[in-house]
Short mmCIF file of C-alpha atoms in Angstrom, two decimals:
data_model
loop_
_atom_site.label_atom_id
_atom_site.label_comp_id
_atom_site.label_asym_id
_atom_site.label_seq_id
_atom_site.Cartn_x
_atom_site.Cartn_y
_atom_site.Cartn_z
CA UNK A 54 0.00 0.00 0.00
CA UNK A 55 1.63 3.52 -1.30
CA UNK A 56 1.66 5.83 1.45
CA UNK A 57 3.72 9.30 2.14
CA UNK A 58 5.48 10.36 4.57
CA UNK A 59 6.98 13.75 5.83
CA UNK A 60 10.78 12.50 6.00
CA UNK A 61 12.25 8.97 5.06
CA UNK A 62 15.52 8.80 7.23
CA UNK A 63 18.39 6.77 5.86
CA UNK A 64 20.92 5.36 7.83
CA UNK A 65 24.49 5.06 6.57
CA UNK A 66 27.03 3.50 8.82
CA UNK A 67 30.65 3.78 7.79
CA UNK A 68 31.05 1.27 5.13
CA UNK A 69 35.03 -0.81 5.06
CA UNK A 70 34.34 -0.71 1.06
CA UNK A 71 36.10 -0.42 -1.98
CA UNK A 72 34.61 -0.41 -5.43
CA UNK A 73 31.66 -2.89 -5.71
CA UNK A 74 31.83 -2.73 -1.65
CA UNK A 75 35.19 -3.40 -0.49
CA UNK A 76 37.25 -0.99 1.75
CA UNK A 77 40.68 -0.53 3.14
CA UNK A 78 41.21 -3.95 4.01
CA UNK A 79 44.81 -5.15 4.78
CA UNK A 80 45.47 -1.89 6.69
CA UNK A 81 42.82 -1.43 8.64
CA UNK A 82 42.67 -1.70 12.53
CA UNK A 83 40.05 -2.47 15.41
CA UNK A 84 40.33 1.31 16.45
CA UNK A 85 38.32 1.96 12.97
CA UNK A 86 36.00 4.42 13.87
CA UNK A 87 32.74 5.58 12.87
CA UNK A 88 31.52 8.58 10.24
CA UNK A 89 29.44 9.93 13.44
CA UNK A 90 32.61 9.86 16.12
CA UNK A 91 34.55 12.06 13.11
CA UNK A 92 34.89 15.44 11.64
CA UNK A 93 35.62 14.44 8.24
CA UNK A 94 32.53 14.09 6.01
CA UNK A 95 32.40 11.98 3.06
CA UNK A 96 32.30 15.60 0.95
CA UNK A 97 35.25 15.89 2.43
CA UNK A 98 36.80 12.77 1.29
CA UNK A 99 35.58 13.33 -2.17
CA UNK A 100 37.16 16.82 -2.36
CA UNK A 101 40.12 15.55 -0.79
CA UNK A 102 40.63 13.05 -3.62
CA UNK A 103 39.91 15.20 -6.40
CA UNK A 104 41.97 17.67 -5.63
CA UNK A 105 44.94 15.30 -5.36
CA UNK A 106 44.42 13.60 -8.79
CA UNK A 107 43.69 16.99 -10.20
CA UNK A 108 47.00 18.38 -8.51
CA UNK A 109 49.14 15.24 -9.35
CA UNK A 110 47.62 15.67 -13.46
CA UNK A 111 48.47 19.33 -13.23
CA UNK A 112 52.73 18.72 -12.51
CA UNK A 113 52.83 15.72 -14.83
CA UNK A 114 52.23 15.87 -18.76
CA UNK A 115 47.87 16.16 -18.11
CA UNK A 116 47.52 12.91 -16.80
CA UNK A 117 47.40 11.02 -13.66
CA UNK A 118 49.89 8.60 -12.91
CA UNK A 119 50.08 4.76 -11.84
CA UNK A 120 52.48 2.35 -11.94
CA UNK A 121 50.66 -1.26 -12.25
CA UNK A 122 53.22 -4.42 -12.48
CA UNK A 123 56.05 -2.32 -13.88
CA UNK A 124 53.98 -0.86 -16.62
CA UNK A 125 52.87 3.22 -15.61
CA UNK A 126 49.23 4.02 -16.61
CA UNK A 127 48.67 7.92 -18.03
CA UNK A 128 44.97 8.08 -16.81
CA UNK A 129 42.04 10.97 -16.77
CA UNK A 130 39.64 10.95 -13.97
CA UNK A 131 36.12 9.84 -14.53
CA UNK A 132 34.69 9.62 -11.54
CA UNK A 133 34.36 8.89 -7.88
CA UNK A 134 32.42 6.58 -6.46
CA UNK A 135 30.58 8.49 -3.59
CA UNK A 136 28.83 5.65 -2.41
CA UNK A 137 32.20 3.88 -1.06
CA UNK A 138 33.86 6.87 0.48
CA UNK A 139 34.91 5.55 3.94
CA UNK A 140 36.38 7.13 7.52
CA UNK A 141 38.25 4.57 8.42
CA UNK A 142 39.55 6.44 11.75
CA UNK A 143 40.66 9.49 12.97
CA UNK A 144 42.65 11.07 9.52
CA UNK A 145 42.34 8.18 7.60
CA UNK A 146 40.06 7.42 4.81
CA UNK A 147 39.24 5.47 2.20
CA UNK A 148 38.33 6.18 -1.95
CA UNK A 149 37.44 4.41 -4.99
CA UNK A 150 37.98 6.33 -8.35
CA UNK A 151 37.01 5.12 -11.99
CA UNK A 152 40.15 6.31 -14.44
CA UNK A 153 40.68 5.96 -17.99
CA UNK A 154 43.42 5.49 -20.00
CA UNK A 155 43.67 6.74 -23.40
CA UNK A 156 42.35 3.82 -25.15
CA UNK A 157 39.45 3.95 -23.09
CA UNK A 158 39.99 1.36 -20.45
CA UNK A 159 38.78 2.07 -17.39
CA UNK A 160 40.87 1.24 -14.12
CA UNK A 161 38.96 1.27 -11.22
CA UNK A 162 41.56 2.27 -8.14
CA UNK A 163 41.52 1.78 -4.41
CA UNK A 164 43.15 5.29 -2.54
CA UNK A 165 43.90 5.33 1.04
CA UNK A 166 44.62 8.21 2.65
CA UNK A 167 45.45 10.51 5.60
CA UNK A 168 45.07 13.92 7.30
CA UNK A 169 42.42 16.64 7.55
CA UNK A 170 40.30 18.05 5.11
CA UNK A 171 42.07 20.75 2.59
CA UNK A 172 45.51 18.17 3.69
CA UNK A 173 44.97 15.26 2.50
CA UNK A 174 47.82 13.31 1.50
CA UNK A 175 47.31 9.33 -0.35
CA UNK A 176 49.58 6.82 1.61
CA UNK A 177 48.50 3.81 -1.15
CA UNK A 178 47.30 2.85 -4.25
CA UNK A 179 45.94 -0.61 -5.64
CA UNK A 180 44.87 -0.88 -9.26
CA UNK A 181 41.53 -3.20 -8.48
CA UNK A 182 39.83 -3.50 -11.71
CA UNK A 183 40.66 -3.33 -15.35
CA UNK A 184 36.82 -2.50 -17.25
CA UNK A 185 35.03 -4.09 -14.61
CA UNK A 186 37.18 -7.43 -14.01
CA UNK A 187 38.76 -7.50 -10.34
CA UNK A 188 42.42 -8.66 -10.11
CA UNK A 189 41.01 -9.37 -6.47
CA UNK A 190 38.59 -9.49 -3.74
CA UNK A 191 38.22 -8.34 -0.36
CA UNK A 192 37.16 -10.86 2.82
CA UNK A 193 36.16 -9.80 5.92
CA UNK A 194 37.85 -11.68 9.20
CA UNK A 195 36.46 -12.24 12.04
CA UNK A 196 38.18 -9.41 13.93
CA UNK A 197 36.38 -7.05 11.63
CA UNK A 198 39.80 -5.88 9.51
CA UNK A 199 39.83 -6.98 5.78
CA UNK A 200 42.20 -9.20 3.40
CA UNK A 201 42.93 -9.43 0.03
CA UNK A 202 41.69 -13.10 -1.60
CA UNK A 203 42.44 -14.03 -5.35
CA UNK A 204 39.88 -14.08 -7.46
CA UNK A 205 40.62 -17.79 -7.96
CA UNK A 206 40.28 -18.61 -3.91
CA UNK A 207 37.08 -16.36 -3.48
CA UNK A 208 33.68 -17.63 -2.77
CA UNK A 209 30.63 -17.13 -4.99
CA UNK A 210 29.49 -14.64 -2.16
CA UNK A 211 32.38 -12.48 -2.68
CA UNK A 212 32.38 -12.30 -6.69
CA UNK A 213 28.83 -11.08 -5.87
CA UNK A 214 26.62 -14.32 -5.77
CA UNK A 215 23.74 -14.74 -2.79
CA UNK A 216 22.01 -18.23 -3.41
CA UNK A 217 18.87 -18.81 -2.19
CA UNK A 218 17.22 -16.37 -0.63
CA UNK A 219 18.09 -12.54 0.43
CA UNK A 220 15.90 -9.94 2.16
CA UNK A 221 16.69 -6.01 2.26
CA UNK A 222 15.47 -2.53 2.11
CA UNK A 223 16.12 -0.89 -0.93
CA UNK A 224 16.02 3.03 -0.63
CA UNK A 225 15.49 4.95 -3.58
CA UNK A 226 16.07 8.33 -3.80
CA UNK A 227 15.80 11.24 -6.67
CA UNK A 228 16.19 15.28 -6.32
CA UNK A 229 13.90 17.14 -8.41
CA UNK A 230 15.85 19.67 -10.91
CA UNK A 231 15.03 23.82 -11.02
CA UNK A 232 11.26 24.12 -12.06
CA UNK A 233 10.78 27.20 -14.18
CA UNK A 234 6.89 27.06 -14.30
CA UNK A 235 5.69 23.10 -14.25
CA UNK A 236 7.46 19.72 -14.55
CA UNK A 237 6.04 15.97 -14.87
CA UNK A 238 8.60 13.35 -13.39
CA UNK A 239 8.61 9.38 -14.24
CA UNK A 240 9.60 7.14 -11.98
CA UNK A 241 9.52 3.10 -12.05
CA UNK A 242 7.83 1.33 -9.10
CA UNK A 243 9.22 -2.44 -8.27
CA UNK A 244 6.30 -5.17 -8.38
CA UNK A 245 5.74 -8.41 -6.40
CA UNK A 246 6.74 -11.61 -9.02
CA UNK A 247 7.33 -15.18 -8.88
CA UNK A 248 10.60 -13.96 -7.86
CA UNK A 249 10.05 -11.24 -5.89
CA UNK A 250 8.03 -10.30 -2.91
CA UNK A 251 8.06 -6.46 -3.17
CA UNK A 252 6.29 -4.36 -0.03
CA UNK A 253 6.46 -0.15 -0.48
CA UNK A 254 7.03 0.55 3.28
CA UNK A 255 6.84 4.21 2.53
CA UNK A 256 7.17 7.10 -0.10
CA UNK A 257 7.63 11.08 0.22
CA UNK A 258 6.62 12.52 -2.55
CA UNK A 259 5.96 15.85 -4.05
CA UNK A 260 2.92 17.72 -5.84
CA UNK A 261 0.20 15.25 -7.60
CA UNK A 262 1.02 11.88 -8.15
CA UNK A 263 -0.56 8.45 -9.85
CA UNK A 264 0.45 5.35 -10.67
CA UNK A 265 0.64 4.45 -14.72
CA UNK A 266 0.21 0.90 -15.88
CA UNK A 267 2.66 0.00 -18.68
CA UNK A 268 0.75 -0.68 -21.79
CA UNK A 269 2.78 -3.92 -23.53
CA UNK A 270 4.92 -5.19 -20.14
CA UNK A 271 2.47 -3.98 -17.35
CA UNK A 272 5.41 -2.03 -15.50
CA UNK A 273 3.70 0.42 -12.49
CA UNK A 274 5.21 4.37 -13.14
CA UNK A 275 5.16 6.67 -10.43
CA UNK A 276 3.84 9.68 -12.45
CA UNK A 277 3.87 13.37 -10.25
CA UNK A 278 2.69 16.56 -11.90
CA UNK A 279 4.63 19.32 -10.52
CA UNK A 280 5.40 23.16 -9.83
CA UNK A 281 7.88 25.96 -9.14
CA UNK A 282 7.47 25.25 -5.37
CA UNK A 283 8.74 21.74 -5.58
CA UNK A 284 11.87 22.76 -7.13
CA UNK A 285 15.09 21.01 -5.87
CA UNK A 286 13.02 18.94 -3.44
CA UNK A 287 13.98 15.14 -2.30
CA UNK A 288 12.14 12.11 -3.74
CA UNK A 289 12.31 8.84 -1.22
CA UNK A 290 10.85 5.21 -1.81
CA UNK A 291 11.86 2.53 0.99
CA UNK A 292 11.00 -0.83 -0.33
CA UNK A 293 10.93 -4.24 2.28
CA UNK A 294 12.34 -7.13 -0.23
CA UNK A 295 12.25 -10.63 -0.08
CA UNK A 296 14.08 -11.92 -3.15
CA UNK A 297 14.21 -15.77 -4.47
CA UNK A 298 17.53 -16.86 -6.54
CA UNK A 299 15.74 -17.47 -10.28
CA UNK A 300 16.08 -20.69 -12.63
CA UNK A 301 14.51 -21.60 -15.21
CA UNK A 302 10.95 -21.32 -15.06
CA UNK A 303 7.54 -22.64 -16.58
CA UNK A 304 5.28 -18.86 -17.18
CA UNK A 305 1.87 -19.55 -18.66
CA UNK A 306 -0.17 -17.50 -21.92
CA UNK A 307 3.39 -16.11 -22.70
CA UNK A 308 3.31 -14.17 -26.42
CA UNK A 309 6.35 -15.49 -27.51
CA UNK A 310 5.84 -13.71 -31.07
CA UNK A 311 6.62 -10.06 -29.27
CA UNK A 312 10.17 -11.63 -28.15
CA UNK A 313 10.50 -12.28 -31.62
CA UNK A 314 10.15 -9.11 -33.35
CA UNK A 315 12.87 -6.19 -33.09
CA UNK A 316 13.13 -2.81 -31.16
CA UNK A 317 14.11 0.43 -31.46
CA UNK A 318 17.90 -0.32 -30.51
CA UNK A 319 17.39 -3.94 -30.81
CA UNK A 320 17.38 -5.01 -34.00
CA UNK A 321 16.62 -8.71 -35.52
CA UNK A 322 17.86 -10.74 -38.75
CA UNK A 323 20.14 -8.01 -40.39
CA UNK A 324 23.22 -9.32 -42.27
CA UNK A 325 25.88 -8.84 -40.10
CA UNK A 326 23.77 -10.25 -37.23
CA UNK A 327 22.72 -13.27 -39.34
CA UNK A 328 26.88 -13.91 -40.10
CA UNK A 329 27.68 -13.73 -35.96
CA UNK A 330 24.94 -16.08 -35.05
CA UNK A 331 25.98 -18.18 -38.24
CA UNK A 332 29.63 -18.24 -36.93
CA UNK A 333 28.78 -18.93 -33.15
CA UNK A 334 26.31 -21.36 -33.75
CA UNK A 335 28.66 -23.42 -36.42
CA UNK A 336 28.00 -26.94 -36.21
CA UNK A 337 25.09 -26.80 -34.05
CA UNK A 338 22.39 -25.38 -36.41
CA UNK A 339 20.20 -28.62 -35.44
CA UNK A 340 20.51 -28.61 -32.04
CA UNK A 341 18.30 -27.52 -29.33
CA UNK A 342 17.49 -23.40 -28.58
CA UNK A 343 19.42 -24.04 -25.48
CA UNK A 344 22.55 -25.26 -27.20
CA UNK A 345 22.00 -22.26 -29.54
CA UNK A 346 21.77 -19.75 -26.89
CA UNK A 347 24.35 -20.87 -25.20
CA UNK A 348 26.68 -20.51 -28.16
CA UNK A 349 25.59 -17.14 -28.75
CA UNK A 350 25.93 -16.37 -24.90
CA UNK A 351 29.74 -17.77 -25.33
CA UNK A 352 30.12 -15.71 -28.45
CA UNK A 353 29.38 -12.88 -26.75
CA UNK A 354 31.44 -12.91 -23.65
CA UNK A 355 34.69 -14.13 -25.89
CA UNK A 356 33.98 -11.26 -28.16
CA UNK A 357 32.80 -8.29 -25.97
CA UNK A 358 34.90 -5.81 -23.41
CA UNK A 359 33.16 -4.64 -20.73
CA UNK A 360 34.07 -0.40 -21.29
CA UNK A 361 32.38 2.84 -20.85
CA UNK A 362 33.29 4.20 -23.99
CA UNK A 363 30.96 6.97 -25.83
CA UNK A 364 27.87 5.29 -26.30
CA UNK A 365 27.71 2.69 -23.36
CA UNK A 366 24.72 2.40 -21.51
CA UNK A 367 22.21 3.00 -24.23
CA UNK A 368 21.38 -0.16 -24.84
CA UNK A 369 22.14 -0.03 -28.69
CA UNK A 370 22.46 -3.72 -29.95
CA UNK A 371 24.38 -2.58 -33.42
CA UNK A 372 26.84 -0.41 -31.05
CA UNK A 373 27.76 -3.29 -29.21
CA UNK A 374 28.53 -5.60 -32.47
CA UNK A 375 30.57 -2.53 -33.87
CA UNK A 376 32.38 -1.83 -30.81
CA UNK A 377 32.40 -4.80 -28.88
CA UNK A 378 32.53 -2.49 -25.62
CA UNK A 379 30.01 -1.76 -23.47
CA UNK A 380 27.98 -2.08 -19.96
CA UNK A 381 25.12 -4.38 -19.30
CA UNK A 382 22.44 -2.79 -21.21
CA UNK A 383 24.93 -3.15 -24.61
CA UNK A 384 26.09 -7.00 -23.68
CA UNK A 385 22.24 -7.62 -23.60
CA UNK A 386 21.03 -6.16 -26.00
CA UNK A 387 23.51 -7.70 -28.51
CA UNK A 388 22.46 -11.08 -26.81
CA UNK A 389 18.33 -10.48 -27.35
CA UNK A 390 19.29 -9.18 -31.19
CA UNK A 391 21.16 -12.03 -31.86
CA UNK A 392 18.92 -14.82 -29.97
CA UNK A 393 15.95 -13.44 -32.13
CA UNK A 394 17.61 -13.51 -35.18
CA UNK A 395 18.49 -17.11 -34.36
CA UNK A 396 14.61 -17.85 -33.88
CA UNK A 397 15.00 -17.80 -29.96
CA UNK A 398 12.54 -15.47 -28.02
CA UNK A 399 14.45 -13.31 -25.85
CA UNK A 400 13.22 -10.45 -23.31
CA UNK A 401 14.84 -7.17 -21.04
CA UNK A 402 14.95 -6.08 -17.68
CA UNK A 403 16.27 -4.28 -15.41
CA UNK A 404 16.64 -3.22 -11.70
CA UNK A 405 19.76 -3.34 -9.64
CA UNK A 406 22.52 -5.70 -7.85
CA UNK A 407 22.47 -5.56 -4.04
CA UNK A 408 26.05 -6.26 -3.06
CA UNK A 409 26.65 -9.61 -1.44
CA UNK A 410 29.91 -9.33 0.91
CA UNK A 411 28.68 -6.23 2.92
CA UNK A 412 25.30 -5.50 4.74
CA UNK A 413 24.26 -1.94 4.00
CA UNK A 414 25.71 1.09 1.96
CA UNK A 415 25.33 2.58 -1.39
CA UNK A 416 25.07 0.83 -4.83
CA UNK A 417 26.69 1.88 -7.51
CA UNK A 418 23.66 2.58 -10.36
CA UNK A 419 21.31 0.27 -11.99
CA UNK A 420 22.17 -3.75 -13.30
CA UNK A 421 19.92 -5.52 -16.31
CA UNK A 422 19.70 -8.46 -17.50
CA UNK A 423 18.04 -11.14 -20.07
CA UNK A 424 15.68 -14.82 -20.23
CA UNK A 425 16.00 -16.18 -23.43
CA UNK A 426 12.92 -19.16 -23.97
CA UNK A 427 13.51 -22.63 -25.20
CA UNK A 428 12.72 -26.05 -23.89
CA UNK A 429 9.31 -24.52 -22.62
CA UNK A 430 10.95 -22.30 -20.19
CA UNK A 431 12.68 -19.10 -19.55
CA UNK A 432 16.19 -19.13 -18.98
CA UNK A 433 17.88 -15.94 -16.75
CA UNK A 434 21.06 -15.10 -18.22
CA UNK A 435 23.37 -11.78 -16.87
CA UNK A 436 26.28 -12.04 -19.56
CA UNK A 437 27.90 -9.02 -18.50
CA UNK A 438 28.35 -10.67 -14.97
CA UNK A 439 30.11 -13.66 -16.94
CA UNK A 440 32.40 -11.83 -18.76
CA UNK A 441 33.54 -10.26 -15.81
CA UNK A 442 33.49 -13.26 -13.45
CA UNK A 443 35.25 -16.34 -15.76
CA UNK A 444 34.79 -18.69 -12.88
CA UNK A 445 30.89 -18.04 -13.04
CA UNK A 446 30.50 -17.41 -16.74
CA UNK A 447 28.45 -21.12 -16.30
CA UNK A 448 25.78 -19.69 -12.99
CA UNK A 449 24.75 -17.10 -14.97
CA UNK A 450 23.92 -18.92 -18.24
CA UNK A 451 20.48 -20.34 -16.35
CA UNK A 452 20.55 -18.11 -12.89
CA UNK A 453 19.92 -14.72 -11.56
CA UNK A 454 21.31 -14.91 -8.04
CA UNK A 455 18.54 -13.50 -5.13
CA UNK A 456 20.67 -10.25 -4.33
CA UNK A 457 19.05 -7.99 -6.80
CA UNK A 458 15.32 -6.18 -7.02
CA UNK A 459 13.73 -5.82 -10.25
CA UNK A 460 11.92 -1.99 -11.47
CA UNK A 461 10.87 -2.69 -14.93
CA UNK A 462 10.91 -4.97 -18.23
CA UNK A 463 10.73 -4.85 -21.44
CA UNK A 464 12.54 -2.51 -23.89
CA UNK A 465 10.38 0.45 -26.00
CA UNK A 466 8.17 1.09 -22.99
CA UNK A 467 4.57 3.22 -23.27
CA UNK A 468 2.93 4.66 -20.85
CA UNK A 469 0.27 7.20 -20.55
CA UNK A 470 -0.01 10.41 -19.86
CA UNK A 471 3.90 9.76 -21.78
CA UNK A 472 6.87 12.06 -22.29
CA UNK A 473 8.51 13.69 -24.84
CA UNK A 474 11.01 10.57 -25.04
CA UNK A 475 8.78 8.00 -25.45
CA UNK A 476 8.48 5.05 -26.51
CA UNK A 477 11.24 4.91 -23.18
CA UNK A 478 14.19 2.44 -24.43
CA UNK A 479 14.53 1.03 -21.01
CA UNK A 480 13.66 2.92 -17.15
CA UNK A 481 15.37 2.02 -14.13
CA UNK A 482 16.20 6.19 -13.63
CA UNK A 483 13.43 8.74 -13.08
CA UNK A 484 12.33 10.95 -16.19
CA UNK A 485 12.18 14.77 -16.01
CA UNK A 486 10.38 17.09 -18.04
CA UNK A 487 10.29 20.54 -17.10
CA UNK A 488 8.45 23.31 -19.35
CA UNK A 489 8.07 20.45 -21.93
CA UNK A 490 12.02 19.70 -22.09
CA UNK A 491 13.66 17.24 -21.26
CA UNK A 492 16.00 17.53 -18.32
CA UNK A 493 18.93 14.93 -17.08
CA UNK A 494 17.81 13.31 -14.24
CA UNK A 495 19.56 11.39 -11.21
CA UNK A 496 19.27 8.57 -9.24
CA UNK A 497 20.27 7.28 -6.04
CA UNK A 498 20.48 3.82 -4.22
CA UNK A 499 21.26 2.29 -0.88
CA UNK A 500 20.16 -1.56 1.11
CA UNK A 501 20.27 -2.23 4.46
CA UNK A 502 20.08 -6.12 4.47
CA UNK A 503 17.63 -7.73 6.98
CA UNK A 504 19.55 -10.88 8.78
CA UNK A 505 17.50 -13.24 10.96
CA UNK A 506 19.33 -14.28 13.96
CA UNK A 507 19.26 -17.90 14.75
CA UNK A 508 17.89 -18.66 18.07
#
């Protein structure tokens, strides 16, 4: 049951993380203490890091420098990742920065640092990932400091895997931009499945609001019609989850044909598309679907890169064959093209990952997926996961793992009253329109994980 109310509070402890939730680890030390016993704030950390790279760029040639296994990286800063700025105690503190090289790889690097804001000063640096692949994980021991584990020795758990079950809050949060005279704002609204038990423990909202039924895929939009006065103002869904680890599954009055056709950035039976699925699926053209999909889905994580380059994240299926780079929504998207143009329904979603070696905390943006259908049943598949993982390329052909919540599926979405940018390619972000223009929006998301004590 939707309900408002005047001020969701979210609760952020200090988070031991580095990128995709690991922290400083090997150095740090039971007097860690927490963000609410310090001075520092996490803007304070960010600005602290910044102005280091930027500083260190400035008295080199315009880059920032790295040396990684005798080889120096010349890198550009892309971005930090707010969510897993850390006090780790008094003067130290923990980053996790995205920077690209001139090719366009993207090295995602663990800083640890020292002093007081406007001093700053990084002690260490460890090059973590190369375009989303870790070189290595973190484990927590059971004196609460952290270790370094090779990706070859770590658990399922820590490449990101809960089995089973999992059960979490998911917050949700959005600012509104500057409102001129009026503004509509989409948002997607998570929905109970076979797979997911989805309660809406509260929302504050802003202005007028209704719920919007998806027309083709029967996603629920949170649709608000707004004015000047809610300019700038805070947008807050908590949702209680209870989340089941998918397989393959049996789903009744399906209309296959629709996972058949093409979309806007997806798509089916051109020429080159036809050659790739002729070349992956080489000596198995009268085999099952499954085997079919399968070689496509092994195609694809041979062949692809996971990069941020340009056009990533749009979800563009002919992008992703060109370039062979991409994030989730382009490894995907290739897959569905390609699966359809080998006869093999294939369908969208997306939502987000709820990281599995850590409890609470941010999460860094959205996560899709695809099912592909053969042998009467849908089939999860999250590619991108595989390319990145090797060692669990085969879970995720067949398996979503239950540490993720699901907003919307489908690709080419309509919706009514609809804006300017529809048909809407996929929606896991809110949409802004203010004065009839659209306006980039932003997103926010954090868990708190519910664990059930054993009596």
């Amino acid at each position: 049951m939707l309900k408002s109310t005047s001020l969701l509070l979210f609760i952020f402890s200090v988070m031991l993380l580095g990128c995709q939730s690991e922290g400083n680890k090997d150095n740090a030390t039971k007097n860690q203490t927490s963000k609410s016993n310090s001075k520092v704030e996490i803007a304070d950390i960010e600005t602290g890091i910044k102005a280091y790279i930027d500083n260190k760029t400035k008295e080199a040639d315009g880059y920032f420098h790295i040396k990684d296994e005798n080889k120096e990286l010349r890198l550009k800063l892309v971005r930090v990742h707010t969510e897993y700025l850390s006090n780790l105690g008094p003067n130290r503190h923990f980053a996790c920065v995205d920077l690209a090289d001139e090719n366009g790889d993207v090295y995602d690097v663990d800083f640890f640092m020292e002093g007081k804001p406007g001093a700053m000063d990084v002690t260490e640096t460890t090059v973590h990932k190369l375009n989303g692949k870790p070189f290595y994980s973190w484990q927590q021991k059971e004196d609460k400091t952290w270790q370094r584990v090779p990706i070859e020795s770590a658990s399922n758990e820590l490449l990101g895997v809960i089995e089973g079950e999992d059960e979490f809050e998911f917050y949700y949060e959005t600012i509104l931009p500057e409102i001129e005279n009026d503004a509509k704002v989409w948002i997607p609204i998570a929905q109970t499945d076979k797979f997911q038990d989805i309660e809406i423990i509260s929302m504050e909202i802003q202005g007028e609001y209704k719920i919007l039924t998806g027309k083709e895929y029967g996603n629920k939009i949170l649709f608000l019609d707004l004015d000047k006065e809610h300019s700038n103002k805070p947008i807050k869904i908590t949702y209680h989850v209870k989340r089941k680890e998918k397989g393959a599954y049996t789903e009744e009055n399906t209309d296959l044909g629709k996972y058949l056709s093409g979309n806007v950035l997806m798509p089916v039976g051109n020429q080159r598309f036809k050659e790739i699925v002729a070349e992956a699926t080489e000596g198995k053209e009268n085999d099952s679907k499954l085997i079919q999909a399968r070689a496509i889905y092994d195609y694809i994580i041979d062949n692809m890169r996971y990069a941020k380059n340009e056009k990533y994240g749009t979800g563009d299926a002919v992008y992703a064959c060109d370039s062979k780079t991409g994030n989730c929504t382009e490894f995907h998207s290739l897959f569905i093209s390609l699966a359809r143009t080998a006869n093999i329904p294939a369908r969208f979603a997306i939502g987000a990952g709820i990281p599995s070696d850590r409890d609470e905390g941010g999460i860094d943006g959205y996560h899709c997926w695809a099912e592909f259908y053969a042998d009467d049943k849908w089939w999860p598949v999250d590619i991108s996961e595989g390319n990145k993982y090797t060692a669990l390329a085969t879970y995720y052909f067949g398996r979503h793992p239950a540490n993720r919540i699901e907003f919307t599926k489908g690709r080419d979405l309509r919706f009514e009253p609809a804006p300017n940018s529809s048909p809407v390619k996929f929606m896991a972000y809110p949409i802004f329109e203010v004065d009839g223009q659209s306006v980039v929006s932003n997103a926010k998301f954090s868990f708190q994980r519910i664990i059930t004590k054993e009596i």
